[in-house]
């Protein structure tokens, strides 16, 4: 075995040790090759002939008989797909917890979470595996683990990428997403998957970035708050125009419609995909869901008690359009992007389970870790998490830029233009040998 092959095998073993790898199929191509882009694929996305379990015994034994549309486009462009990455069970969580395949550990400190739901991709990329990861993002799943693992995570506008070949949750929110250690693979893959032959117009002159007031961001760990302030200062020194913005109405609208829509649609999505892939109905299969947290959520959603039809109808018919309208109004006033921390803290301890501690206060993990990624997900906007360094303990910190709906390439071009905090900050984890 070559030195490159030995190094890759060692990193693959390290990723397995973090519960980041669902499967490895060497027939798809060598992980160490340089002749083709090596794409890691989250295990809720179809790759022909490979396992397709969404990280749950609910789909144990399922194999895809065809490629998802996005996978097919990347394959036609020369990519190979030798690795399936793990996820929070059914992609229904933000910590990377999985009672079936094992909780995903952070490569920078295995005692901490990798984030979710695409934690396996974040951990594997941070260890140096692959060039790119194809993942999903319903409420932050490409960006939260990217921030906690020190890589880049991109969520496109909802509907930009083909949506077939996905064990999904909420059609109003679901999209494929991309993760990588640098922007170049994301720029390449986005163009391939979206089928865009030429660039859309970027931002002429100096971009304008909206900055929420510190009090509007809520409680932030000191290191994250300092990184946010430092990022704003550096951007202004680079000539970026910064303006204050008020996101309170957007936050309120998302809180009113986001969870009801996600929970209502998840029950119906799984009620369709479970029999289609397994031949069993969802109601009689709930006991196959390994994690109590996920099982209880799905059971509650399926019963209809958590979100009655009338509540969903109000959320999807009235509040959701108002949320999209509020974002459109924000961007109509000359704003090119909104800057926020991706996550209000560095990776929390795995021992905390579904509770995390921010500034000494114990709070629920899901609403805390997804605080900044939920509203733009619900509105279907493009957003990208970029690494901006680490705290004193070496734990990565990410900042997020959100753009106007449909302005994906312009947002990626903006991220590529920005130097300082958004360049060469991806933090590769170095596992111990032996």
mmCIF file with all atom_site columns, N, CA, C and O in Angstrom, residues 303-351:
data_model
loop_
_atom_site.group_PDB
_atom_site.id
_atom_site.type_symbol
_atom_site.label_atom_id
_atom_site.label_alt_id
_atom_site.label_comp_id
_atom_site.label_asym_id
_atom_site.label_entity_id
_atom_site.label_seq_id
_atom_site.pdbx_PDB_ins_code
_atom_site.Cartn_x
_atom_site.Cartn_y
_atom_site.Cartn_z
_atom_site.occupancy
_atom_site.B_iso_or_equiv
_atom_site.pdbx_formal_charge
_atom_site.auth_seq_id
_atom_site.auth_comp_id
_atom_site.auth_asym_id
_atom_site.auth_atom_id
_atom_site.pdbx_PDB_model_num
ATOM 1   N N  . UNK A 1 303 ? -49.597 10.482 15.512 1.00 0.00 ? 303 UNK A N  1
ATOM 2   C CA . UNK A 1 303 ? -50.892 10.470 16.192 1.00 0.00 ? 303 UNK A CA 1
ATOM 3   C C  . UNK A 1 303 ? -51.778 11.637 15.787 1.00 0.00 ? 303 UNK A C  1
ATOM 4   O O  . UNK A 1 303 ? -53.006 11.584 15.916 1.00 0.00 ? 303 UNK A O  1
ATOM 5   N N  . UNK A 1 304 ? -51.161 12.715 15.318 1.00 0.00 ? 304 UNK A N  1
ATOM 6   C CA . UNK A 1 304 ? -51.916 13.904 14.943 1.00 0.00 ? 304 UNK A CA 1
ATOM 7   C C  . UNK A 1 304 ? -52.239 14.812 16.107 1.00 0.00 ? 304 UNK A C  1
ATOM 8   O O  . UNK A 1 304 ? -52.785 15.898 15.923 1.00 0.00 ? 304 UNK A O  1
ATOM 9   N N  . UNK A 1 305 ? -51.894 14.367 17.326 1.00 0.00 ? 305 UNK A N  1
ATOM 10  C CA . UNK A 1 305 ? -52.218 15.171 18.504 1.00 0.00 ? 305 UNK A CA 1
ATOM 11  C C  . UNK A 1 305 ? -51.278 16.370 18.645 1.00 0.00 ? 305 UNK A C  1
ATOM 12  O O  . UNK A 1 305 ? -51.690 17.437 19.102 1.00 0.00 ? 305 UNK A O  1
ATOM 13  N N  . UNK A 1 306 ? -50.014 16.188 18.244 1.00 0.00 ? 306 UNK A N  1
ATOM 14  C CA . UNK A 1 306 ? -49.038 17.264 18.411 1.00 0.00 ? 306 UNK A CA 1
ATOM 15  C C  . UNK A 1 306 ? -49.358 18.449 17.506 1.00 0.00 ? 306 UNK A C  1
ATOM 16  O O  . UNK A 1 306 ? -49.249 19.613 17.922 1.00 0.00 ? 306 UNK A O  1
ATOM 17  N N  . UNK A 1 307 ? -49.754 18.159 16.258 1.00 0.00 ? 307 UNK A N  1
ATOM 18  C CA . UNK A 1 307 ? -50.061 19.219 15.298 1.00 0.00 ? 307 UNK A CA 1
ATOM 19  C C  . UNK A 1 307 ? -51.352 18.860 14.569 1.00 0.00 ? 307 UNK A C  1
ATOM 20  O O  . UNK A 1 307 ? -51.348 18.120 13.580 1.00 0.00 ? 307 UNK A O  1
ATOM 21  N N  . UNK A 1 308 ? -52.475 19.351 15.030 1.00 0.00 ? 308 UNK A N  1
ATOM 22  C CA . UNK A 1 308 ? -53.751 19.097 14.332 1.00 0.00 ? 308 UNK A CA 1
ATOM 23  C C  . UNK A 1 308 ? -53.733 19.697 12.924 1.00 0.00 ? 308 UNK A C  1
ATOM 24  O O  . UNK A 1 308 ? -52.975 20.637 12.638 1.00 0.00 ? 308 UNK A O  1
ATOM 25  N N  . UNK A 1 309 ? -54.580 19.201 12.066 1.00 0.00 ? 309 UNK A N  1
ATOM 26  C CA . UNK A 1 309 ? -54.651 19.663 10.680 1.00 0.00 ? 309 UNK A CA 1
ATOM 27  C C  . UNK A 1 309 ? -54.871 21.169 10.603 1.00 0.00 ? 309 UNK A C  1
ATOM 28  O O  . UNK A 1 309 ? -54.251 21.860 9.778  1.00 0.00 ? 309 UNK A O  1
ATOM 29  N N  . UNK A 1 310 ? -55.734 21.712 11.457 1.00 0.00 ? 310 UNK A N  1
ATOM 30  C CA . UNK A 1 310 ? -56.031 23.145 11.405 1.00 0.00 ? 310 UNK A CA 1
ATOM 31  C C  . UNK A 1 310 ? -54.807 23.994 11.733 1.00 0.00 ? 310 UNK A C  1
ATOM 32  O O  . UNK A 1 310 ? -54.606 25.065 11.148 1.00 0.00 ? 310 UNK A O  1
ATOM 33  N N  . UNK A 1 311 ? -53.986 23.505 12.669 1.00 0.00 ? 311 UNK A N  1
ATOM 34  C CA . UNK A 1 311 ? -52.763 24.228 13.027 1.00 0.00 ? 311 UNK A CA 1
ATOM 35  C C  . UNK A 1 311 ? -51.787 24.220 11.856 1.00 0.00 ? 311 UNK A C  1
ATOM 36  O O  . UNK A 1 311 ? -51.164 25.236 11.526 1.00 0.00 ? 311 UNK A O  1
ATOM 37  N N  . UNK A 1 312 ? -51.652 23.065 11.219 1.00 0.00 ? 312 UNK A N  1
ATOM 38  C CA . UNK A 1 312 ? -50.767 22.980 10.051 1.00 0.00 ? 312 UNK A CA 1
ATOM 39  C C  . UNK A 1 312 ? -51.264 23.885 8.927  1.00 0.00 ? 312 UNK A C  1
ATOM 40  O O  . UNK A 1 312 ? -50.463 24.602 8.299  1.00 0.00 ? 312 UNK A O  1
ATOM 41  N N  . UNK A 1 313 ? -52.547 23.863 8.669  1.00 0.00 ? 313 UNK A N  1
ATOM 42  C CA . UNK A 1 313 ? -53.103 24.678 7.590  1.00 0.00 ? 313 UNK A CA 1
ATOM 43  C C  . UNK A 1 313 ? -52.812 26.157 7.818  1.00 0.00 ? 313 UNK A C  1
ATOM 44  O O  . UNK A 1 313 ? -52.485 26.900 6.867  1.00 0.00 ? 313 UNK A O  1
ATOM 45  N N  . UNK A 1 314 ? -52.927 26.615 9.066  1.00 0.00 ? 314 UNK A N  1
ATOM 46  C CA . UNK A 1 314 ? -52.621 28.018 9.376  1.00 0.00 ? 314 UNK A CA 1
ATOM 47  C C  . UNK A 1 314 ? -51.139 28.302 9.182  1.00 0.00 ? 314 UNK A C  1
ATOM 48  O O  . UNK A 1 314 ? -50.753 29.343 8.625  1.00 0.00 ? 314 UNK A O  1
ATOM 49  N N  . UNK A 1 315 ? -50.311 27.376 9.630  1.00 0.00 ? 315 UNK A N  1
ATOM 50  C CA . UNK A 1 315 ? -48.855 27.573 9.526  1.00 0.00 ? 315 UNK A CA 1
ATOM 51  C C  . UNK A 1 315 ? -48.400 27.608 8.077  1.00 0.00 ? 315 UNK A C  1
ATOM 52  O O  . UNK A 1 315 ? -47.643 28.501 7.672  1.00 0.00 ? 315 UNK A O  1
ATOM 53  N N  . UNK A 1 316 ? -48.851 26.654 7.277  1.00 0.00 ? 316 UNK A N  1
ATOM 54  C CA . UNK A 1 316 ? -48.384 26.548 5.894  1.00 0.00 ? 316 UNK A CA 1
ATOM 55  C C  . UNK A 1 316 ? -49.058 27.557 4.977  1.00 0.00 ? 316 UNK A C  1
ATOM 56  O O  . UNK A 1 316 ? -48.470 28.028 3.990  1.00 0.00 ? 316 UNK A O  1
ATOM 57  N N  . UNK A 1 317 ? -50.302 27.932 5.314  1.00 0.00 ? 317 UNK A N  1
ATOM 58  C CA . UNK A 1 317 ? -51.047 28.813 4.427  1.00 0.00 ? 317 UNK A CA 1
ATOM 59  C C  . UNK A 1 317 ? -50.910 30.290 4.723  1.00 0.00 ? 317 UNK A C  1
ATOM 60  O O  . UNK A 1 317 ? -51.072 31.124 3.819  1.00 0.00 ? 317 UNK A O  1
ATOM 61  N N  . UNK A 1 318 ? -50.613 30.636 5.976  1.00 0.00 ? 318 UNK A N  1
ATOM 62  C CA . UNK A 1 318 ? -50.564 32.043 6.365  1.00 0.00 ? 318 UNK A CA 1
ATOM 63  C C  . UNK A 1 318 ? -49.194 32.456 6.919  1.00 0.00 ? 318 UNK A C  1
ATOM 64  O O  . UNK A 1 318 ? -48.577 33.411 6.427  1.00 0.00 ? 318 UNK A O  1
ATOM 65  N N  . UNK A 1 319 ? -48.719 31.724 7.931  1.00 0.00 ? 319 UNK A N  1
ATOM 66  C CA . UNK A 1 319 ? -47.484 32.157 8.610  1.00 0.00 ? 319 UNK A CA 1
ATOM 67  C C  . UNK A 1 319 ? -46.247 31.934 7.757  1.00 0.00 ? 319 UNK A C  1
ATOM 68  O O  . UNK A 1 319 ? -45.328 32.773 7.735  1.00 0.00 ? 319 UNK A O  1
ATOM 69  N N  . UNK A 1 320 ? -46.191 30.812 7.073  1.00 0.00 ? 320 UNK A N  1
ATOM 70  C CA . UNK A 1 320 ? -45.023 30.522 6.216  1.00 0.00 ? 320 UNK A CA 1
ATOM 71  C C  . UNK A 1 320 ? -44.860 31.567 5.109  1.00 0.00 ? 320 UNK A C  1
ATOM 72  O O  . UNK A 1 320 ? -43.760 32.106 4.925  1.00 0.00 ? 320 UNK A O  1
ATOM 73  N N  . UNK A 1 321 ? -45.920 31.923 4.361  1.00 0.00 ? 321 UNK A N  1
ATOM 74  C CA . UNK A 1 321 ? -45.751 32.999 3.370  1.00 0.00 ? 321 UNK A CA 1
ATOM 75  C C  . UNK A 1 321 ? -45.333 34.325 4.001  1.00 0.00 ? 321 UNK A C  1
ATOM 76  O O  . UNK A 1 321 ? -44.567 35.093 3.399  1.00 0.00 ? 321 UNK A O  1
ATOM 77  N N  . UNK A 1 322 ? -45.821 34.595 5.205  1.00 0.00 ? 322 UNK A N  1
ATOM 78  C CA . UNK A 1 322 ? -45.423 35.835 5.880  1.00 0.00 ? 322 UNK A CA 1
ATOM 79  C C  . UNK A 1 322 ? -43.942 35.813 6.221  1.00 0.00 ? 322 UNK A C  1
ATOM 80  O O  . UNK A 1 322 ? -43.251 36.845 6.120  1.00 0.00 ? 322 UNK A O  1
ATOM 81  N N  . UNK A 1 323 ? -43.421 34.651 6.623  1.00 0.00 ? 323 UNK A N  1
ATOM 82  C CA . UNK A 1 323 ? -41.989 34.523 6.906  1.00 0.00 ? 323 UNK A CA 1
ATOM 83  C C  . UNK A 1 323 ? -41.168 34.782 5.651  1.00 0.00 ? 323 UNK A C  1
ATOM 84  O O  . UNK A 1 323 ? -40.187 35.538 5.671  1.00 0.00 ? 323 UNK A O  1
ATOM 85  N N  . UNK A 1 324 ? -41.554 34.167 4.556  1.00 0.00 ? 324 UNK A N  1
ATOM 86  C CA . UNK A 1 324 ? -40.835 34.400 3.297  1.00 0.00 ? 324 UNK A CA 1
ATOM 87  C C  . UNK A 1 324 ? -40.912 35.868 2.890  1.00 0.00 ? 324 UNK A C  1
ATOM 88  O O  . UNK A 1 324 ? -39.933 36.440 2.402  1.00 0.00 ? 324 UNK A O  1
ATOM 89  N N  . UNK A 1 325 ? -42.071 36.462 3.107  1.00 0.00 ? 325 UNK A N  1
ATOM 90  C CA . UNK A 1 325 ? -42.233 37.864 2.766  1.00 0.00 ? 325 UNK A CA 1
ATOM 91  C C  . UNK A 1 325 ? -41.363 38.778 3.620  1.00 0.00 ? 325 UNK A C  1
ATOM 92  O O  . UNK A 1 325 ? -40.822 39.774 3.126  1.00 0.00 ? 325 UNK A O  1
ATOM 93  N N  . UNK A 1 326 ? -41.208 38.437 4.894  1.00 0.00 ? 326 UNK A N  1
ATOM 94  C CA . UNK A 1 326 ? -40.369 39.247 5.786  1.00 0.00 ? 326 UNK A CA 1
ATOM 95  C C  . UNK A 1 326 ? -38.912 39.191 5.358  1.00 0.00 ? 326 UNK A C  1
ATOM 96  O O  . UNK A 1 326 ? -38.198 40.207 5.382  1.00 0.00 ? 326 UNK A O  1
ATOM 97  N N  . UNK A 1 327 ? -38.448 38.015 4.962  1.00 0.00 ? 327 UNK A N  1
ATOM 98  C CA . UNK A 1 327 ? -37.077 37.905 4.465  1.00 0.00 ? 327 UNK A CA 1
ATOM 99  C C  . UNK A 1 327 ? -36.916 38.673 3.148  1.00 0.00 ? 327 UNK A C  1
ATOM 100 O O  . UNK A 1 327 ? -35.920 39.365 2.935  1.00 0.00 ? 327 UNK A O  1
ATOM 101 N N  . UNK A 1 328 ? -37.896 38.549 2.249  1.00 0.00 ? 328 UNK A N  1
ATOM 102 C CA . UNK A 1 328 ? -37.814 39.248 0.970  1.00 0.00 ? 328 UNK A CA 1
ATOM 103 C C  . UNK A 1 328 ? -37.752 40.761 1.169  1.00 0.00 ? 328 UNK A C  1
ATOM 104 O O  . UNK A 1 328 ? -37.005 41.468 0.483  1.00 0.00 ? 328 UNK A O  1
ATOM 105 N N  . UNK A 1 329 ? -38.511 41.250 2.127  1.00 0.00 ? 329 UNK A N  1
ATOM 106 C CA . UNK A 1 329 ? -38.482 42.682 2.430  1.00 0.00 ? 329 UNK A CA 1
ATOM 107 C C  . UNK A 1 329 ? -37.112 43.106 2.952  1.00 0.00 ? 329 UNK A C  1
ATOM 108 O O  . UNK A 1 329 ? -36.600 44.173 2.601  1.00 0.00 ? 329 UNK A O  1
ATOM 109 N N  . UNK A 1 330 ? -36.502 42.249 3.778  1.00 0.00 ? 330 UNK A N  1
ATOM 110 C CA . UNK A 1 330 ? -35.173 42.551 4.309  1.00 0.00 ? 330 UNK A CA 1
ATOM 111 C C  . UNK A 1 330 ? -34.160 42.702 3.170  1.00 0.00 ? 330 UNK A C  1
ATOM 112 O O  . UNK A 1 330 ? -33.402 43.681 3.112  1.00 0.00 ? 330 UNK A O  1
ATOM 113 N N  . UNK A 1 331 ? -34.167 41.748 2.242  1.00 0.00 ? 331 UNK A N  1
ATOM 114 C CA . UNK A 1 331 ? -33.179 41.778 1.161  1.00 0.00 ? 331 UNK A CA 1
ATOM 115 C C  . UNK A 1 331 ? -33.518 42.812 0.099  1.00 0.00 ? 331 UNK A C  1
ATOM 116 O O  . UNK A 1 331 ? -32.653 43.198 -0.684 1.00 0.00 ? 331 UNK A O  1
ATOM 117 N N  . UNK A 1 332 ? -34.751 43.285 0.065  1.00 0.00 ? 332 UNK A N  1
ATOM 118 C CA . UNK A 1 332 ? -35.139 44.292 -0.917 1.00 0.00 ? 332 UNK A CA 1
ATOM 119 C C  . UNK A 1 332 ? -34.538 45.656 -0.621 1.00 0.00 ? 332 UNK A C  1
ATOM 120 O O  . UNK A 1 332 ? -34.560 46.546 -1.485 1.00 0.00 ? 332 UNK A O  1
ATOM 121 N N  . UNK A 1 333 ? -33.982 45.824 0.573  1.00 0.00 ? 333 UNK A N  1
ATOM 122 C CA . UNK A 1 333 ? -33.424 47.123 0.963  1.00 0.00 ? 333 UNK A CA 1
ATOM 123 C C  . UNK A 1 333 ? -31.904 47.161 0.800  1.00 0.00 ? 333 UNK A C  1
ATOM 124 O O  . UNK A 1 333 ? -31.190 47.759 1.618  1.00 0.00 ? 333 UNK A O  1
ATOM 125 N N  . UNK A 1 334 ? -31.401 46.525 -0.219 1.00 0.00 ? 334 UNK A N  1
ATOM 126 C CA . UNK A 1 334 ? -29.979 46.638 -0.558 1.00 0.00 ? 334 UNK A CA 1
ATOM 127 C C  . UNK A 1 334 ? -29.053 45.769 0.248  1.00 0.00 ? 334 UNK A C  1
ATOM 128 O O  . UNK A 1 334 ? -27.833 45.955 0.206  1.00 0.00 ? 334 UNK A O  1
ATOM 129 N N  . UNK A 1 335 ? -29.589 44.812 0.976  1.00 0.00 ? 335 UNK A N  1
ATOM 130 C CA . UNK A 1 335 ? -28.751 43.910 1.767  1.00 0.00 ? 335 UNK A CA 1
ATOM 131 C C  . UNK A 1 335 ? -28.379 42.694 0.917  1.00 0.00 ? 335 UNK A C  1
ATOM 132 O O  . UNK A 1 335 ? -29.232 42.084 0.275  1.00 0.00 ? 335 UNK A O  1
ATOM 133 N N  . UNK A 1 336 ? -27.102 42.341 0.919  1.00 0.00 ? 336 UNK A N  1
ATOM 134 C CA . UNK A 1 336 ? -26.620 41.203 0.140  1.00 0.00 ? 336 UNK A CA 1
ATOM 135 C C  . UNK A 1 336 ? -26.603 39.919 0.952  1.00 0.00 ? 336 UNK A C  1
ATOM 136 O O  . UNK A 1 336 ? -26.754 38.827 0.398  1.00 0.00 ? 336 UNK A O  1
ATOM 137 N N  . UNK A 1 337 ? -26.371 40.023 2.245  1.00 0.00 ? 337 UNK A N  1
ATOM 138 C CA . UNK A 1 337 ? -26.332 38.836 3.104  1.00 0.00 ? 337 UNK A CA 1
ATOM 139 C C  . UNK A 1 337 ? -26.522 39.266 4.547  1.00 0.00 ? 337 UNK A C  1
ATOM 140 O O  . UNK A 1 337 ? -26.327 40.434 4.899  1.00 0.00 ? 337 UNK A O  1
ATOM 141 N N  . UNK A 1 338 ? -26.925 38.306 5.372  1.00 0.00 ? 338 UNK A N  1
ATOM 142 C CA . UNK A 1 338 ? -27.037 38.509 6.819  1.00 0.00 ? 338 UNK A CA 1
ATOM 143 C C  . UNK A 1 338 ? -25.972 37.653 7.485  1.00 0.00 ? 338 UNK A C  1
ATOM 144 O O  . UNK A 1 338 ? -25.786 36.485 7.131  1.00 0.00 ? 338 UNK A O  1
ATOM 145 N N  . UNK A 1 339 ? -25.257 38.233 8.434  1.00 0.00 ? 339 UNK A N  1
ATOM 146 C CA . UNK A 1 339 ? -24.222 37.505 9.169  1.00 0.00 ? 339 UNK A CA 1
ATOM 147 C C  . UNK A 1 339 ? -24.716 37.172 10.571 1.00 0.00 ? 339 UNK A C  1
ATOM 148 O O  . UNK A 1 339 ? -25.219 38.040 11.282 1.00 0.00 ? 339 UNK A O  1
ATOM 149 N N  . UNK A 1 340 ? -24.564 35.907 10.957 1.00 0.00 ? 340 UNK A N  1
ATOM 150 C CA . UNK A 1 340 ? -24.865 35.452 12.311 1.00 0.00 ? 340 UNK A CA 1
ATOM 151 C C  . UNK A 1 340 ? -23.892 34.338 12.668 1.00 0.00 ? 340 UNK A C  1
ATOM 152 O O  . UNK A 1 340 ? -23.316 33.705 11.776 1.00 0.00 ? 340 UNK A O  1
ATOM 153 N N  . UNK A 1 341 ? -23.711 34.058 13.955 1.00 0.00 ? 341 UNK A N  1
ATOM 154 C CA . UNK A 1 341 ? -23.012 32.822 14.297 1.00 0.00 ? 341 UNK A CA 1
ATOM 155 C C  . UNK A 1 341 ? -23.840 31.646 13.770 1.00 0.00 ? 341 UNK A C  1
ATOM 156 O O  . UNK A 1 341 ? -25.073 31.719 13.720 1.00 0.00 ? 341 UNK A O  1
ATOM 157 N N  . UNK A 1 342 ? -23.175 30.579 13.359 1.00 0.00 ? 342 UNK A N  1
ATOM 158 C CA . UNK A 1 342 ? -23.927 29.404 12.922 1.00 0.00 ? 342 UNK A CA 1
ATOM 159 C C  . UNK A 1 342 ? -24.598 28.735 14.117 1.00 0.00 ? 342 UNK A C  1
ATOM 160 O O  . UNK A 1 342 ? -25.765 28.337 14.064 1.00 0.00 ? 342 UNK A O  1
ATOM 161 N N  . UNK A 1 343 ? -23.849 28.619 15.198 1.00 0.00 ? 343 UNK A N  1
ATOM 162 C CA . UNK A 1 343 ? -24.293 27.980 16.430 1.00 0.00 ? 343 UNK A CA 1
ATOM 163 C C  . UNK A 1 343 ? -23.861 28.881 17.582 1.00 0.00 ? 343 UNK A C  1
ATOM 164 O O  . UNK A 1 343 ? -22.779 29.479 17.525 1.00 0.00 ? 343 UNK A O  1
ATOM 165 N N  . UNK A 1 344 ? -24.642 29.013 18.646 1.00 0.00 ? 344 UNK A N  1
ATOM 166 C CA . UNK A 1 344 ? -24.287 29.946 19.724 1.00 0.00 ? 344 UNK A CA 1
ATOM 167 C C  . UNK A 1 344 ? -23.199 29.452 20.663 1.00 0.00 ? 344 UNK A C  1
ATOM 168 O O  . UNK A 1 344 ? -22.870 30.135 21.618 1.00 0.00 ? 344 UNK A O  1
ATOM 169 N N  . UNK A 1 345 ? -22.626 28.277 20.370 1.00 0.00 ? 345 UNK A N  1
ATOM 170 C CA . UNK A 1 345 ? -21.633 27.695 21.269 1.00 0.00 ? 345 UNK A CA 1
ATOM 171 C C  . UNK A 1 345 ? -20.696 26.792 20.470 1.00 0.00 ? 345 UNK A C  1
ATOM 172 O O  . UNK A 1 345 ? -20.964 26.467 19.319 1.00 0.00 ? 345 UNK A O  1
ATOM 173 N N  . UNK A 1 346 ? -19.575 26.411 21.083 1.00 0.00 ? 346 UNK A N  1
ATOM 174 C CA . UNK A 1 346 ? -18.742 25.370 20.503 1.00 0.00 ? 346 UNK A CA 1
ATOM 175 C C  . UNK A 1 346 ? -19.379 24.021 20.828 1.00 0.00 ? 346 UNK A C  1
ATOM 176 O O  . UNK A 1 346 ? -20.381 23.948 21.548 1.00 0.00 ? 346 UNK A O  1
ATOM 177 N N  . UNK A 1 347 ? -18.820 22.956 20.292 1.00 0.00 ? 347 UNK A N  1
ATOM 178 C CA . UNK A 1 347 ? -19.417 21.633 20.466 1.00 0.00 ? 347 UNK A CA 1
ATOM 179 C C  . UNK A 1 347 ? -19.588 21.290 21.943 1.00 0.00 ? 347 UNK A C  1
ATOM 180 O O  . UNK A 1 347 ? -18.619 21.287 22.708 1.00 0.00 ? 347 UNK A O  1
ATOM 181 N N  . UNK A 1 348 ? -20.816 20.989 22.361 1.00 0.00 ? 348 UNK A N  1
ATOM 182 C CA . UNK A 1 348 ? -21.060 20.625 23.759 1.00 0.00 ? 348 UNK A CA 1
ATOM 183 C C  . UNK A 1 348 ? -20.677 19.170 24.035 1.00 0.00 ? 348 UNK A C  1
ATOM 184 O O  . UNK A 1 348 ? -20.457 18.371 23.115 1.00 0.00 ? 348 UNK A O  1
ATOM 185 N N  . UNK A 1 349 ? -20.626 18.827 25.302 1.00 0.00 ? 349 UNK A N  1
ATOM 186 C CA . UNK A 1 349 ? -20.263 17.469 25.712 1.00 0.00 ? 349 UNK A CA 1
ATOM 187 C C  . UNK A 1 349 ? -21.330 16.472 25.273 1.00 0.00 ? 349 UNK A C  1
ATOM 188 O O  . UNK A 1 349 ? -22.530 16.759 25.320 1.00 0.00 ? 349 UNK A O  1
ATOM 189 N N  . UNK A 1 350 ? -20.891 15.281 24.860 1.00 0.00 ? 350 UNK A N  1
ATOM 190 C CA . UNK A 1 350 ? -21.826 14.224 24.470 1.00 0.00 ? 350 UNK A CA 1
ATOM 191 C C  . UNK A 1 350 ? -22.647 13.743 25.668 1.00 0.00 ? 350 UNK A C  1
ATOM 192 O O  . UNK A 1 350 ? -23.795 13.316 25.508 1.00 0.00 ? 350 UNK A O  1
ATOM 193 N N  . UNK A 1 351 ? -22.075 13.823 26.854 1.00 0.00 ? 351 UNK A N  1
ATOM 194 C CA . UNK A 1 351 ? -22.750 13.307 28.044 1.00 0.00 ? 351 UNK A CA 1
ATOM 195 C C  . UNK A 1 351 ? -24.027 14.067 28.371 1.00 0.00 ? 351 UNK A C  1
ATOM 196 O O  . UNK A 1 351 ? -24.885 13.579 29.102 1.00 0.00 ? 351 UNK A O  1
#
